[in-house]
Structure formats: structure tokens, C-alpha cells
Short mmCIF file of C-alpha atoms and ligand atoms in Angstrom, two decimals:
data_model
loop_
_atom_site.label_atom_id
_atom_site.label_comp_id
_atom_site.label_asym_id
_atom_site.label_seq_id
_atom_site.Cartn_x
_atom_site.Cartn_y
_atom_site.Cartn_z
CA MET E 1 29.52 37.27 -39.43
CA PHE E 2 29.08 34.07 -37.76
CA THR E 3 28.50 32.25 -41.20
CA ARG E 4 31.77 33.88 -42.44
CA LEU E 5 33.76 32.65 -39.50
CA LEU E 6 32.47 29.21 -40.10
CA SER E 7 33.20 29.05 -43.81
CA SER E 8 36.63 30.08 -43.16
CA LEU E 9 37.20 26.97 -41.05
CA PRO E 10 38.52 23.75 -42.65
CA PRO E 11 35.79 21.38 -43.40
CA PRO E 12 36.80 18.39 -40.91
CA PHE E 13 36.99 20.93 -38.08
CA LEU E 14 33.76 22.28 -39.13
CA PHE E 15 31.96 18.83 -38.91
CA THR E 16 33.36 18.10 -35.49
CA LEU E 17 32.28 21.44 -34.23
CA LEU E 18 28.74 20.90 -35.69
CA VAL E 19 28.35 17.57 -34.07
CA PHE E 20 29.71 18.83 -30.89
CA VAL E 21 27.25 21.85 -30.72
CA ALA E 22 24.39 19.43 -31.72
CA ALA E 23 25.29 17.09 -28.93
CA ALA E 24 25.61 19.92 -26.47
CA VAL E 25 22.13 21.38 -27.35
CA VAL E 26 20.59 17.97 -27.07
CA LEU E 27 22.17 17.21 -23.77
CA PHE E 28 21.13 20.68 -22.54
CA LEU E 29 17.61 20.18 -23.75
CA VAL E 30 16.90 16.66 -22.41
CA GLY E 31 19.71 16.05 -20.29
CA ARG E 32 19.39 18.51 -17.29
CA PRO E 33 16.73 17.22 -14.99
CA SER E 34 13.83 19.60 -15.98
CA SER E 35 11.28 19.17 -13.27
CA ALA E 36 13.79 18.81 -10.41
CA PRO E 37 16.02 21.17 -8.67
CA PRO E 38 19.83 20.70 -8.74
CA ALA E 39 20.98 18.34 -6.13
CA PRO E 40 21.78 20.02 -2.85
CA ARG E 41 25.29 19.05 -2.05
CA SER E 42 24.60 18.07 1.53
CA ILE E 43 22.81 14.75 0.93
CA PRO E 44 25.02 12.02 -0.59
CA CYS E 45 23.87 11.44 -4.14
CA LEU E 46 24.40 8.32 -6.54
CA PRO E 47 26.17 9.25 -9.64
CA TRP E 48 23.83 10.08 -12.55
CA LEU E 49 23.65 10.78 -16.30
CA PRO E 50 21.58 12.84 -18.40
CA VAL E 51 18.21 11.31 -19.24
CA LEU E 52 18.99 8.07 -17.52
CA GLY E 53 19.61 9.56 -14.13
CA SER E 54 21.05 6.92 -11.57
CA LEU E 55 19.32 4.05 -13.34
CA PRO E 56 22.65 2.50 -14.55
CA TRP E 57 23.84 2.27 -10.95
CA LEU E 58 20.82 0.54 -9.67
CA GLY E 59 21.75 -2.78 -10.76
CA GLY E 60 19.18 -5.47 -12.01
CA GLY E 61 17.66 -7.87 -9.76
CA LEU E 62 16.89 -6.46 -6.26
CA PRO E 63 13.50 -5.06 -5.46
CA PRO E 64 13.47 -1.46 -4.46
CA HIS E 65 13.44 -1.99 -0.58
CA LEU E 66 16.27 -4.20 -0.57
CA LEU E 67 18.28 -2.25 -3.02
CA PHE E 68 17.73 0.95 -1.07
CA SER E 69 18.70 -0.85 2.14
CA GLN E 70 21.94 -1.96 0.36
CA LEU E 71 22.60 1.61 -0.82
CA ALA E 72 22.06 2.92 2.58
CA ARG E 73 24.79 0.91 3.98
CA ARG E 74 27.13 2.32 1.39
CA TYR E 75 25.94 5.94 1.16
CA GLY E 76 24.31 6.46 4.60
CA SER E 77 20.71 6.19 5.73
CA LEU E 78 19.80 9.34 3.90
CA PHE E 79 20.83 9.43 0.27
CA ALA E 80 19.59 10.79 -3.04
CA LEU E 81 19.54 9.51 -6.49
CA TYR E 82 17.92 10.49 -9.94
CA LEU E 83 15.07 8.34 -11.04
CA GLY E 84 15.35 9.28 -14.65
CA PRO E 85 15.15 13.12 -14.54
CA HIS E 86 13.56 13.15 -10.97
CA TYR E 87 15.71 14.05 -8.05
CA THR E 88 14.71 11.74 -5.29
CA VAL E 89 15.84 11.51 -1.61
CA VAL E 90 15.43 8.13 0.10
CA VAL E 91 14.82 7.89 3.86
CA ASN E 92 15.88 4.75 5.62
CA GLU E 93 15.87 5.74 9.34
CA HIS E 94 12.93 6.26 11.58
CA GLN E 95 13.91 9.76 12.85
CA HIS E 96 14.05 10.92 9.33
CA ALA E 97 10.84 9.24 8.43
CA ARG E 98 9.15 10.93 11.35
CA GLU E 99 10.34 14.37 10.15
CA VAL E 100 9.11 13.74 6.70
CA LEU E 101 5.69 12.06 7.70
CA GLN E 102 4.94 13.98 10.99
CA GLN E 103 7.09 16.84 12.24
CA ARG E 104 7.09 18.47 8.93
CA GLY E 105 4.40 16.29 7.48
CA ARG E 106 2.59 19.37 5.74
CA ASP E 107 5.69 20.18 3.92
CA PHE E 108 6.09 16.82 2.45
CA ALA E 109 2.32 15.97 1.93
CA GLY E 110 2.54 16.37 -1.97
CA ARG E 111 2.43 13.51 -4.37
CA PRO E 112 4.15 13.46 -7.74
CA SER E 113 1.84 12.84 -10.65
CA MET E 114 2.56 9.49 -12.29
CA PHE E 115 1.20 8.13 -15.32
CA THR E 116 -0.34 4.89 -14.34
CA THR E 117 -1.83 6.08 -11.11
CA ASP E 118 -3.30 9.25 -12.93
CA LEU E 119 -5.13 6.63 -15.15
CA LEU E 120 -6.25 4.63 -12.16
CA THR E 121 -7.62 7.69 -10.37
CA ARG E 122 -8.68 9.97 -13.17
CA GLY E 123 -5.85 12.29 -12.60
CA GLY E 124 -5.77 12.15 -8.76
CA LYS E 125 -9.47 12.31 -7.78
CA ASP E 126 -8.72 9.79 -4.94
CA ILE E 127 -7.04 9.96 -1.55
CA ALA E 128 -3.87 8.07 -1.80
CA PHE E 129 -2.35 9.51 -5.00
CA SER E 130 -3.86 12.79 -5.08
CA ASP E 131 -1.73 15.76 -4.51
CA ASP E 132 -2.15 18.01 -1.39
CA SER E 133 -4.90 20.62 -1.95
CA PRO E 134 -7.70 22.14 0.06
CA LEU E 135 -10.14 19.70 -1.79
CA TRP E 136 -8.01 16.72 -1.08
CA LYS E 137 -8.14 17.74 2.67
CA LEU E 138 -11.99 18.07 2.66
CA HIS E 139 -12.35 14.84 0.60
CA ARG E 140 -10.14 12.97 3.03
CA ARG E 141 -11.99 14.28 6.07
CA LEU E 142 -15.18 13.07 4.35
CA VAL E 143 -13.78 9.59 3.70
CA HIS E 144 -12.45 9.40 7.28
CA ASN E 145 -15.81 10.29 8.73
CA SER E 146 -17.61 7.75 6.56
CA PHE E 147 -15.24 5.07 7.81
CA THR E 148 -15.99 5.60 11.39
CA LEU E 149 -19.63 4.53 10.49
CA PHE E 150 -18.35 0.98 10.31
CA GLY E 151 -15.38 0.96 12.66
CA GLU E 152 -14.96 0.81 16.29
CA GLY E 153 -17.86 1.53 18.51
CA THR E 154 -20.32 0.06 16.04
CA SER E 155 -21.03 -3.57 15.44
CA ARG E 156 -21.33 -3.13 11.60
CA LEU E 157 -17.98 -4.19 10.49
CA GLN E 158 -18.10 -7.05 13.12
CA ASP E 159 -21.43 -8.42 11.78
CA ILE E 160 -20.11 -8.27 8.10
CA VAL E 161 -16.75 -9.83 8.91
CA LEU E 162 -18.39 -12.67 11.06
CA SER E 163 -20.70 -13.58 8.36
CA SER E 164 -17.77 -13.70 5.85
CA VAL E 165 -15.65 -15.76 8.28
CA ASP E 166 -18.39 -18.34 8.68
CA SER E 167 -18.33 -19.14 4.93
CA LEU E 168 -14.49 -18.79 4.86
CA CYS E 169 -14.18 -21.36 7.55
CA VAL E 170 -16.62 -23.77 5.79
CA GLU E 171 -14.63 -23.38 2.59
CA LEU E 172 -11.34 -23.84 4.42
CA LEU E 173 -12.36 -26.89 6.26
CA SER E 174 -13.79 -28.64 3.31
CA GLY E 175 -10.45 -28.42 1.57
CA GLY E 176 -8.44 -28.76 4.80
CA GLY E 177 -7.30 -32.36 5.01
CA ARG E 178 -5.09 -32.20 1.80
CA GLY E 179 -2.71 -29.58 1.47
CA PHE E 180 -3.91 -26.56 -0.46
CA ASP E 181 -3.32 -22.79 -1.22
CA PRO E 182 -5.37 -20.59 1.10
CA SER E 183 -4.99 -17.52 -0.91
CA PRO E 184 -8.07 -17.69 -3.24
CA ALA E 185 -10.44 -18.37 -0.45
CA VAL E 186 -8.99 -15.65 1.77
CA THR E 187 -8.99 -13.09 -0.98
CA ARG E 188 -12.50 -13.98 -1.84
CA ALA E 189 -13.62 -13.57 1.78
CA ILE E 190 -12.03 -10.08 2.20
CA THR E 191 -13.32 -9.02 -1.15
CA ASN E 192 -16.76 -9.93 -0.03
CA VAL E 193 -16.30 -7.96 3.26
CA VAL E 194 -15.24 -4.91 1.25
CA CYS E 195 -18.00 -5.16 -1.27
CA THR E 196 -20.49 -5.07 1.71
CA LEU E 197 -18.71 -2.01 3.18
CA VAL E 198 -18.60 -0.13 -0.13
CA PHE E 199 -21.84 -0.80 -1.80
CA SER E 200 -23.87 -3.35 0.33
CA ALA E 201 -23.46 -6.35 -1.89
CA THR E 202 -23.15 -9.74 -0.37
CA TYR E 203 -22.14 -12.45 -2.80
CA ARG E 204 -22.55 -16.19 -2.50
CA HIS E 205 -19.63 -18.48 -3.34
CA GLY E 206 -19.20 -18.46 -7.24
CA ASP E 207 -21.31 -15.36 -7.80
CA ALA E 208 -20.61 -13.89 -11.37
CA GLU E 209 -20.39 -10.34 -10.22
CA LEU E 210 -17.95 -11.24 -7.43
CA GLN E 211 -15.70 -12.96 -9.88
CA GLU E 212 -15.73 -10.11 -12.05
CA VAL E 213 -14.68 -7.87 -9.25
CA ILE E 214 -11.87 -10.18 -8.34
CA ARG E 215 -10.67 -10.50 -11.95
CA TYR E 216 -10.47 -6.92 -12.58
CA ASN E 217 -8.86 -6.14 -9.37
CA ASP E 218 -6.40 -8.75 -10.05
CA GLY E 219 -5.64 -7.35 -13.47
CA ILE E 220 -5.02 -3.94 -12.03
CA VAL E 221 -2.82 -5.24 -9.33
CA GLN E 222 -0.60 -7.07 -11.77
CA THR E 223 -0.38 -4.36 -14.38
CA ILE E 224 0.05 -1.31 -12.14
CA ALA E 225 3.13 -2.95 -10.55
CA GLY E 226 4.60 -3.41 -13.95
CA GLY E 227 4.11 0.46 -14.59
CA GLY E 228 7.72 1.09 -13.84
CA LEU E 229 9.29 2.91 -16.67
CA VAL E 230 6.17 4.69 -17.91
CA ASP E 231 6.05 6.51 -14.58
CA ILE E 232 9.53 7.69 -14.91
CA TYR E 233 9.29 8.52 -18.65
CA PRO E 234 5.65 9.35 -19.39
CA TRP E 235 6.51 9.82 -23.11
CA MET E 236 6.93 5.92 -23.23
CA LYS E 237 3.17 5.73 -23.35
CA VAL E 238 3.48 6.23 -27.28
CA PHE E 239 4.91 2.80 -27.58
CA PRO E 240 2.60 -0.11 -27.69
CA ASN E 241 2.42 -1.79 -24.36
CA THR E 242 0.26 -4.88 -23.56
CA SER E 243 0.45 -4.30 -19.91
CA LEU E 244 -0.91 -0.69 -20.16
CA ARG E 245 -3.60 -1.91 -22.49
CA LYS E 246 -4.68 -4.65 -19.97
CA LEU E 247 -4.72 -1.91 -17.27
CA LYS E 248 -7.10 0.36 -19.23
CA ASP E 249 -9.36 -2.56 -19.94
CA CYS E 250 -9.59 -3.35 -16.34
CA ILE E 251 -10.17 0.15 -15.41
CA ASN E 252 -13.08 0.27 -17.85
CA VAL E 253 -14.74 -2.81 -16.29
CA ARG E 254 -14.31 -1.46 -12.98
CA ASP E 255 -15.74 1.94 -13.89
CA ARG E 256 -18.73 0.36 -15.49
CA LEU E 257 -19.49 -1.61 -12.40
CA LEU E 258 -18.93 1.29 -9.90
CA THR E 259 -20.98 3.68 -12.02
CA ARG E 260 -23.86 1.18 -12.01
CA LYS E 261 -23.59 0.88 -8.26
CA LEU E 262 -23.47 4.69 -7.91
CA GLU E 263 -26.47 5.32 -10.03
CA GLU E 264 -28.46 2.61 -8.07
CA HIS E 265 -27.38 4.27 -4.81
CA LYS E 266 -28.38 7.88 -5.97
CA ALA E 267 -31.85 6.45 -6.95
CA SER E 268 -32.39 4.82 -3.64
CA LEU E 269 -30.79 7.28 -1.32
CA SER E 270 -32.96 8.06 1.66
CA ASP E 271 -32.72 10.38 4.68
CA GLY E 272 -31.82 7.62 7.09
CA ASP E 273 -28.50 6.31 8.23
CA PRO E 274 -26.17 5.57 5.24
CA ARG E 275 -26.26 1.87 4.18
CA ASP E 276 -22.52 1.86 3.10
CA LEU E 277 -19.68 3.92 2.08
CA LEU E 278 -21.20 5.07 -1.21
CA ASP E 279 -24.20 6.39 0.71
CA ALA E 280 -22.05 8.24 3.14
CA LEU E 281 -19.99 9.85 0.44
CA LEU E 282 -23.10 10.79 -1.64
CA LYS E 283 -24.49 12.41 1.59
CA GLY E 284 -21.27 14.21 2.38
CA GLN E 285 -21.27 15.55 -1.17
CA ALA E 286 -24.82 16.80 -0.81
CA ASP E 287 -24.03 18.42 2.62
CA ARG E 288 -21.51 20.78 1.07
CA SER E 289 -23.00 24.25 0.89
CA PRO E 290 -24.34 24.81 -2.59
CA GLY E 291 -22.84 27.60 -4.45
CA SER E 292 -19.86 27.98 -2.39
CA GLU E 293 -16.71 29.25 -4.13
CA ASP E 294 -14.76 26.24 -3.16
CA GLU E 295 -14.13 23.26 -5.38
CA GLN E 296 -16.61 20.53 -4.96
CA ILE E 297 -16.41 16.86 -4.58
CA THR E 298 -17.65 15.55 -7.73
CA ASP E 299 -19.15 12.25 -8.75
CA ASP E 300 -15.76 11.44 -10.13
CA HIS E 301 -14.32 11.80 -6.62
CA VAL E 302 -16.86 9.51 -5.17
CA LEU E 303 -16.38 6.92 -7.80
CA MET E 304 -12.53 6.97 -7.36
CA THR E 305 -12.89 6.86 -3.66
CA ALA E 306 -15.05 3.68 -3.73
CA ALA E 307 -12.59 2.18 -6.33
CA GLU E 308 -9.67 3.03 -4.09
CA ALA E 309 -11.25 1.77 -0.85
CA PHE E 310 -11.71 -1.27 -2.70
CA GLY E 311 -8.30 -1.82 -4.01
CA ALA E 312 -6.53 -0.78 -0.78
CA GLY E 313 -8.83 -2.66 1.41
CA VAL E 314 -8.60 -5.90 -0.37
CA GLU E 315 -4.89 -6.21 -1.29
CA THR E 316 -3.37 -5.11 1.91
CA THR E 317 -5.74 -6.92 4.20
CA SER E 318 -5.56 -10.33 2.58
CA THR E 319 -1.87 -10.00 1.91
CA THR E 320 -1.30 -9.45 5.62
CA LEU E 321 -3.26 -12.34 6.64
CA LEU E 322 -1.47 -14.51 4.26
CA TRP E 323 1.82 -13.33 5.60
CA ILE E 324 0.75 -14.05 9.12
CA LEU E 325 -0.39 -17.61 8.28
CA ALA E 326 2.88 -18.23 6.46
CA TYR E 327 4.96 -17.18 9.71
CA LEU E 328 2.49 -19.38 11.78
CA LEU E 329 3.44 -22.44 9.69
CA HIS E 330 7.11 -21.64 10.47
CA HIS E 331 6.39 -20.92 14.10
CA PRO E 332 3.75 -23.50 15.45
CA GLU E 333 4.67 -22.42 18.91
CA VAL E 334 3.32 -19.01 18.22
CA GLN E 335 -0.05 -20.36 16.90
CA GLY E 336 -0.36 -22.64 20.02
CA ARG E 337 0.12 -19.61 22.23
CA VAL E 338 -2.47 -17.49 20.32
CA GLN E 339 -4.87 -20.42 20.67
CA GLU E 340 -4.08 -20.75 24.42
CA GLU E 341 -4.91 -17.05 24.82
CA LEU E 342 -8.14 -17.40 22.83
CA ASP E 343 -9.19 -20.57 24.83
CA GLU E 344 -8.67 -18.74 28.08
CA GLN E 345 -10.24 -15.42 27.26
CA VAL E 346 -13.12 -16.56 24.83
CA GLY E 347 -13.53 -20.26 24.70
CA GLY E 348 -15.24 -22.21 22.09
CA GLY E 349 -18.85 -21.37 22.88
CA ARG E 350 -19.22 -18.03 21.23
CA ALA E 351 -17.79 -15.96 18.26
CA VAL E 352 -14.85 -13.57 19.06
CA SER E 353 -16.00 -10.00 19.06
CA ALA E 354 -14.43 -6.60 18.89
CA SER E 355 -14.83 -6.19 22.64
CA ASP E 356 -12.42 -9.00 23.25
CA ARG E 357 -9.50 -7.11 21.85
CA GLY E 358 -8.27 -5.71 25.20
CA ARG E 359 -8.18 -9.37 26.41
CA LEU E 360 -6.07 -10.81 23.65
CA PRO E 361 -2.81 -8.83 23.79
CA TYR E 362 -0.76 -11.74 22.21
CA LEU E 363 -2.94 -12.00 19.22
CA ASP E 364 -2.56 -8.16 18.68
CA CYS E 365 1.32 -8.68 19.03
CA VAL E 366 1.22 -11.40 16.24
CA ILE E 367 -0.55 -9.02 13.88
CA ASN E 368 1.98 -6.32 14.75
CA GLU E 369 4.91 -8.57 14.24
CA GLY E 370 3.56 -9.79 10.79
CA MET E 371 3.17 -6.05 9.68
CA ARG E 372 6.77 -5.23 11.01
CA ILE E 373 8.57 -8.14 9.35
CA ARG E 374 6.66 -8.09 6.08
CA PRO E 375 5.20 -4.61 5.55
CA VAL E 376 2.88 -4.76 2.64
CA SER E 377 4.09 -1.44 1.54
CA PRO E 378 7.90 -1.81 1.96
CA VAL E 379 8.49 1.59 0.32
CA LEU E 380 5.68 4.12 0.87
CA ILE E 381 3.90 5.80 -2.00
CA PRO E 382 6.36 8.62 -2.92
CA HIS E 383 5.98 12.11 -1.26
CA THR E 384 6.97 15.56 -2.64
CA ALA E 385 8.14 18.57 -0.94
CA MET E 386 5.42 21.28 -1.25
CA THR E 387 7.79 23.89 -0.15
CA HIS E 388 11.52 24.41 0.80
CA SER E 389 12.11 22.19 3.82
CA SER E 390 14.72 19.94 5.53
CA ILE E 391 15.49 16.37 6.58
CA GLY E 392 18.13 15.53 9.14
CA GLY E 393 19.31 19.28 9.13
CA HIS E 394 19.91 19.01 5.18
CA SER E 395 17.96 21.45 3.18
CA VAL E 396 15.66 20.02 0.65
CA SER E 397 14.11 22.18 -2.06
CA ARG E 398 10.37 22.42 -3.29
CA GLY E 399 9.48 19.64 -5.74
CA THR E 400 11.99 16.95 -4.43
CA ARG E 401 10.53 13.62 -4.17
CA VAL E 402 11.01 11.52 -1.01
CA LEU E 403 10.73 7.84 -0.70
CA VAL E 404 10.43 6.38 2.71
CA ASN E 405 11.94 2.82 2.92
CA MET E 406 9.82 1.29 5.72
CA TRP E 407 11.64 -1.97 5.07
CA SER E 408 15.01 -0.82 6.38
CA ILE E 409 13.12 1.01 9.38
CA HIS E 410 11.35 -2.20 10.35
CA HIS E 411 14.66 -4.14 10.05
CA ASP E 412 17.00 -1.69 11.58
CA PRO E 413 19.29 -3.69 13.89
CA ARG E 414 19.95 -0.57 16.23
CA HIS E 415 16.09 -0.72 17.19
CA TRP E 416 15.13 -4.28 16.68
CA ASP E 417 16.87 -7.16 18.38
CA LYS E 418 17.37 -9.93 15.64
CA PRO E 419 15.08 -7.97 13.24
CA ASP E 420 14.78 -11.07 10.75
CA LEU E 421 13.26 -13.28 13.47
CA PHE E 422 9.53 -13.47 13.74
CA ASN E 423 9.08 -12.63 17.43
CA PRO E 424 5.69 -11.36 18.40
CA GLY E 425 6.91 -10.96 22.02
CA ARG E 426 8.92 -7.98 21.08
CA PHE E 427 5.67 -6.00 21.28
CA LEU E 428 5.17 -6.87 25.11
CA ASP E 429 6.95 -5.31 27.94
CA ASP E 430 8.28 -7.10 31.04
CA GLN E 431 4.78 -6.87 32.67
CA GLY E 432 3.13 -8.44 29.65
CA GLN E 433 1.68 -5.08 28.46
CA ARG E 434 1.53 -4.01 24.94
CA VAL E 435 4.14 -1.62 23.69
CA THR E 436 4.46 0.10 20.30
CA PRO E 437 8.06 1.02 19.47
CA SER E 438 8.41 4.43 17.79
CA CYS E 439 10.10 2.77 14.78
CA PHE E 440 6.97 0.67 14.06
CA LEU E 441 5.06 2.53 11.30
CA PRO E 442 3.12 0.11 9.08
CA PHE E 443 0.38 2.60 8.27
CA GLY E 444 2.78 5.56 7.88
CA ALA E 445 2.05 8.66 9.99
CA GLY E 446 1.08 12.28 9.77
CA PRO E 447 -1.11 13.97 7.32
CA ARG E 448 -0.94 11.17 4.83
CA VAL E 449 -1.39 8.30 7.34
CA CYS E 450 -3.57 5.37 6.05
CA VAL E 451 -7.14 6.43 6.31
CA GLY E 452 -8.14 2.84 6.65
CA GLU E 453 -5.94 2.05 9.66
CA SER E 454 -8.58 1.45 12.39
CA LEU E 455 -10.81 -0.47 9.84
CA ALA E 456 -7.95 -2.57 8.83
CA ARG E 457 -6.76 -3.38 12.41
CA LEU E 458 -10.24 -4.42 13.35
CA GLU E 459 -10.70 -6.52 10.40
CA LEU E 460 -7.39 -8.27 10.84
CA PHE E 461 -8.15 -8.82 14.49
CA LEU E 462 -11.58 -10.45 13.71
CA PHE E 463 -10.49 -12.61 10.83
CA LEU E 464 -7.35 -13.93 12.56
CA SER E 465 -8.99 -14.50 15.88
CA SER E 466 -12.05 -16.28 14.32
CA LEU E 467 -9.85 -18.52 12.18
CA LEU E 468 -7.49 -19.66 15.09
CA GLN E 469 -10.41 -20.16 17.33
CA ARG E 470 -11.96 -22.67 14.91
CA MET E 471 -9.01 -24.29 13.20
CA SER E 472 -5.29 -25.13 13.15
CA PHE E 473 -2.89 -24.51 10.29
CA ARG E 474 0.03 -26.73 9.61
CA GLN E 475 2.36 -27.51 6.78
CA PRO E 476 1.58 -30.38 4.66
CA ASP E 477 3.72 -33.52 5.47
CA GLY E 478 7.08 -33.39 3.48
CA ALA E 479 6.25 -29.98 1.83
CA PRO E 480 8.88 -27.26 2.29
CA PRO E 481 7.96 -24.43 4.67
CA PRO E 482 6.56 -21.32 2.81
CA ASN E 483 9.17 -19.14 1.13
CA LEU E 484 9.45 -16.00 3.19
CA GLN E 485 11.24 -13.75 0.61
CA GLY E 486 8.01 -12.56 -0.95
CA ARG E 487 7.38 -10.99 -4.35
CA LEU E 488 6.91 -7.26 -4.92
CA GLY E 489 4.00 -6.44 -7.02
CA VAL E 490 1.77 -3.49 -6.08
CA VAL E 491 2.29 -4.89 -2.43
CA LEU E 492 4.81 -7.23 -1.05
CA GLN E 493 3.14 -10.68 -1.26
CA PRO E 494 4.09 -14.14 -0.02
CA LEU E 495 4.67 -16.64 -2.86
CA PRO E 496 1.90 -19.25 -2.85
CA TYR E 497 2.04 -21.97 -0.30
CA LYS E 498 0.10 -24.92 0.97
CA VAL E 499 -1.60 -25.50 4.28
CA VAL E 500 -3.42 -28.36 5.87
CA ILE E 501 -6.19 -27.36 8.08
CA THR E 502 -7.66 -29.21 11.06
CA PRO E 503 -10.88 -28.20 12.93
CA ARG E 504 -10.23 -27.35 16.64
CA GLU E 505 -12.10 -29.39 19.27
CA GLY E 506 -14.29 -27.26 21.53
CA TRP E 507 -15.53 -24.92 18.87
CA GLU E 508 -19.32 -25.41 19.15
CA GLY E 509 -20.26 -23.61 15.90
CA GLY E 510 -21.00 -20.20 17.31
CA ALA E 511 -23.77 -19.77 19.58
CA LYS E 512 -23.44 -16.03 18.58
C1 STR B 1 -4.52 -1.90 -5.71
C2 STR B 1 -5.23 -2.23 -7.07
C3 STR B 1 -6.50 -1.40 -7.16
O1 STR B 1 -7.39 -1.87 -7.79
C4 STR B 1 -6.50 -0.13 -6.65
C5 STR B 1 -5.45 0.48 -5.87
C6 STR B 1 -5.39 1.78 -5.39
C7 STR B 1 -5.01 1.89 -3.99
C8 STR B 1 -3.90 1.24 -3.69
C9 STR B 1 -3.80 -0.22 -4.11
C10 STR B 1 -4.22 -0.47 -5.50
C11 STR B 1 -2.58 -0.94 -3.56
C12 STR B 1 -2.10 -0.65 -2.29
C13 STR B 1 -2.16 0.76 -2.03
C14 STR B 1 -3.45 1.44 -2.25
C15 STR B 1 -3.34 2.83 -1.69
C16 STR B 1 -2.69 2.62 -0.22
C17 STR B 1 -1.97 1.16 -0.38
C18 STR B 1 -0.90 1.42 -2.69
C19 STR B 1 -3.16 0.03 -6.48
C20 STR B 1 -0.60 1.07 0.24
O2 STR B 1 -0.01 2.16 0.39
C21 STR B 1 -0.14 -0.32 0.57
#
């Protein structure tokens, strides 16, 4: 019947009809966002096309945090767009961020699965990228407890950082008179600290294994940031892609090294206190009641946790320190005030210790202001709604992706006076007491808050205080001040810049 109808039609019409039907079928099959619910009308949404989503409206040039801030001015602080087929809500205001991260944090604790991070984490056997599940919660608790072994209340981290700071200072001072880039030395020092925390290795300058670690980490950092389109369209993995190949190579090198460390740790595990994070994880893994029905923390989980502690610990801390140094070159008066505080409260006769933190409020403010003005993670790792929920009174259906744009929250002129100005004093009240504004969220908040937060804060404090106690940083004569725009890779990094370093009088070389 159908064929007869068709055969009775004139040929040109038939051809047009066939093309039309074929096009409609194709659009229907690939065009409708498959994994995402239809856009609820209430949240203003960018235009979108089948397959491409809103990509044609996103322009070239701007990095996501600046692009989203610009779109927020046009569409309002809460807007939606399609990243390829994925319906995504973008949050640019701190009340909405609090809802997503904290008040309804459980609703939004999910993570989308992404091609590059699945590769990096063996399909989400880590903490940061793994989807919300009972096993994830258990795993996260174990990591959190393991971290407290090194953090506040113990001198472990302090001893490790201080010995690394000593060699960093020697290295910086030896190159100091001429202008040079501080980044390799800072990254090496922080990598060394993290290696000690994770698997008890302490490396000397130029050690081959340390170089290998730095090289593969750098490779991962560079390639994962370029993942982009494969994460939106996973089928693109079928095309040859040099960046993806490099990522796989680096992951292999990483896994070989960490597996070796894991085996060594298993062989030498004793009943005493854990020596490092790997020990603590292995012990935690063994403590789980055997034969229980729950899913278990496997060796893969331990390995991926160590790898992630590593990547997260190095990239974020060294980048934050480099941002702060860059701002101190722009604001010598801030450096002077930190050093005055250090001279008054600590002096030059001994190394700074964690117990000095309460006495050095201005230094803490400098660290906070650095993390406000240049958050290393200007757009947080994507969240997904685990269930039907809401943001700012608008309903949000299950599976919706949510991006929190920390950049616009940290630069919101309604909450920050002159947000583009580096002004650590904004974290002090009239009485000179520290205050933490509610729209300051450099570590996120809620169930997905950074697990390394207290470790990171302590490490930043010890590094920065020790450096500024012993040396001063300034711009080389005639050189332009550091560029403060930054470059977005896997974190937001400063462009390379040069410093001249002079030793400070009064530092007596640490009668520790
Ligand atoms: C850096 C490179 C690497 O070797 C491993 C990781 C995994 C953890 C990532 C890290 C990365 C970059 C910074 C991240 C961190 C988890 C949390 C942190 C994304 C890719 C931030 O949110 C800033």
C-alpha cells in the first residue's frame, strides 16, 4: 500500500520526499540530546542545534571562565547551554553555588563520565572524578582519614616541607642575582614534598626518578587540558590524536612507577604507624571486614588515589605559590608588610612552624587573596544531578550537568570591592581579625569539597612564610611585570615570569 502510494508520485517529488525523510530520521536519531532531559523552560538557555549543541554560539577565543562570565551578563547569572548533546546549567552566583555544593550538595554530588578522565582514573576509581556511590563515600573517608596523619596536629608535614624548603632556598638563592624563572624550582620542591607524603621517597636534586615523575606529570597536565572535544563527543576517539596517544604513554609510565611503589609497600607493610599515604590506604583496605557484601576498595583504587593525590597536590599548590609570587612582584608593599609581620612574630633565629599560623594573620590573608583573585580551578569539575532537584527555585532534572564558575563568584562586584585589585586587607575586619566572606570558596564546599584542603593550606603557609622570611623577590630591572592574565590548562597558571632574589638580613640559617 505504502509502495503503491509512492510509485504513483512524480519522480522529482519522490526524490525530495526521500531526502526529507532521510534527513528527518538522521536528525531524530543523532540530533535530539540523547543523554539529557529536555531543557526546562525556566532557566534561560543559549540557542542550540542538533549534534553541535550551543557550540556555534560560544565564540572562539575566550577561556570558559571568562566566556561564562560574559554570557552571565547577557543571560543572567543562572543560564543553560548544550555542550554538544549535554544539557548543562552554569552557576555564576554564590547563593546558587551554595545550593548546588552545600544545601543540596547530595543531589548534585554526581560526576559525568568523561573520556579523558576515565582513562586517567581507570573508569573513576579515584576521588575527584568518580561518580557518587557508597563505595566512593567509603573511599573518600579513608583518604580523608589518611590525610589527617600528616596534617594539623602532627609535625610530619612540617618536617617534610621544611627540609624541602631548605633545598629550595639554596637553589633559588644560587640563581637569585640574575633574573630567572622560579617555576621549575618551585614545582620540583612541591613534587618532592608530595613524593614523600605519598610513598616516602625523598629525592636529591637531579634524581632520575624525580625527573621521570615531573616529566610524566607535565605530559598528563598538558594533554588532559587539550581533551576538550573527545570529552563532549567520545566517538572522536576513533580518530588518530597525538595528544591522546601522549596521554596514554604518560599514564603508562605513571602506572608502572606507582605499581612498583605499591608492591614495595605491600612487601614491607608492618603493624606500626603508616609511613605514608600508600601505607595508610593499604591498611584501610585491609581493615574492611572480609567477605562483606559491599564493594571493596581494590588495588586499583589505591593506585588511582595515590596518582590523584599526586597530580592534585603538585599542580594546585605550585600554581598557587607562583600566582602569589607574581602578585607580590606587582605589590612590593604587600611583600614588605608580610615580612614585617614575620620579623615581629617569628624573627630570623628559627624556622617558621605550623604553630605560628595564628600569629601571622596578614600572611594568611595574602594566601586567601591569591586564591580569590586567581583560583586554580576557575570552573569547578562538572557536577551532575543525581535526582530531580532545583537551583534558585528553578527545577533541574536528573542527569543535568552543572558547572560552577568560581571565577565570576570570586570577581562579583556586588560582593567584592574592586574585585580586580589584589588587596589582602579585604580578609581583615576593622579590628584586624581574619574574616572569611561567604562568597570565598577556593576549595569548593559540601560533599565534594577538596579532600586536601587542610593539607594544602598548611603547605602553602609553610612554603610562603619560609621563603619570605629568608629572601625577598623583585622584578628584574627593566623587565615588564608578570602578566596576570594567566593561561588555562588543567589549572589556571601564570605565564612564565622572571624574578630577582636577594637574601634577607637577619636570617641566621635556621637554628631549628
Ligand atoms: C593533574 C595531572 C595529573 O597527573 C592528575 C590529575 C588528577 C587530579 C586533578 C589534577 C590532574 C588537576 C587539578 C585537579 C585535580 C583534582 C582536583 C583538582 C582537577 C588532572 C582541581 O579541582 C583544581
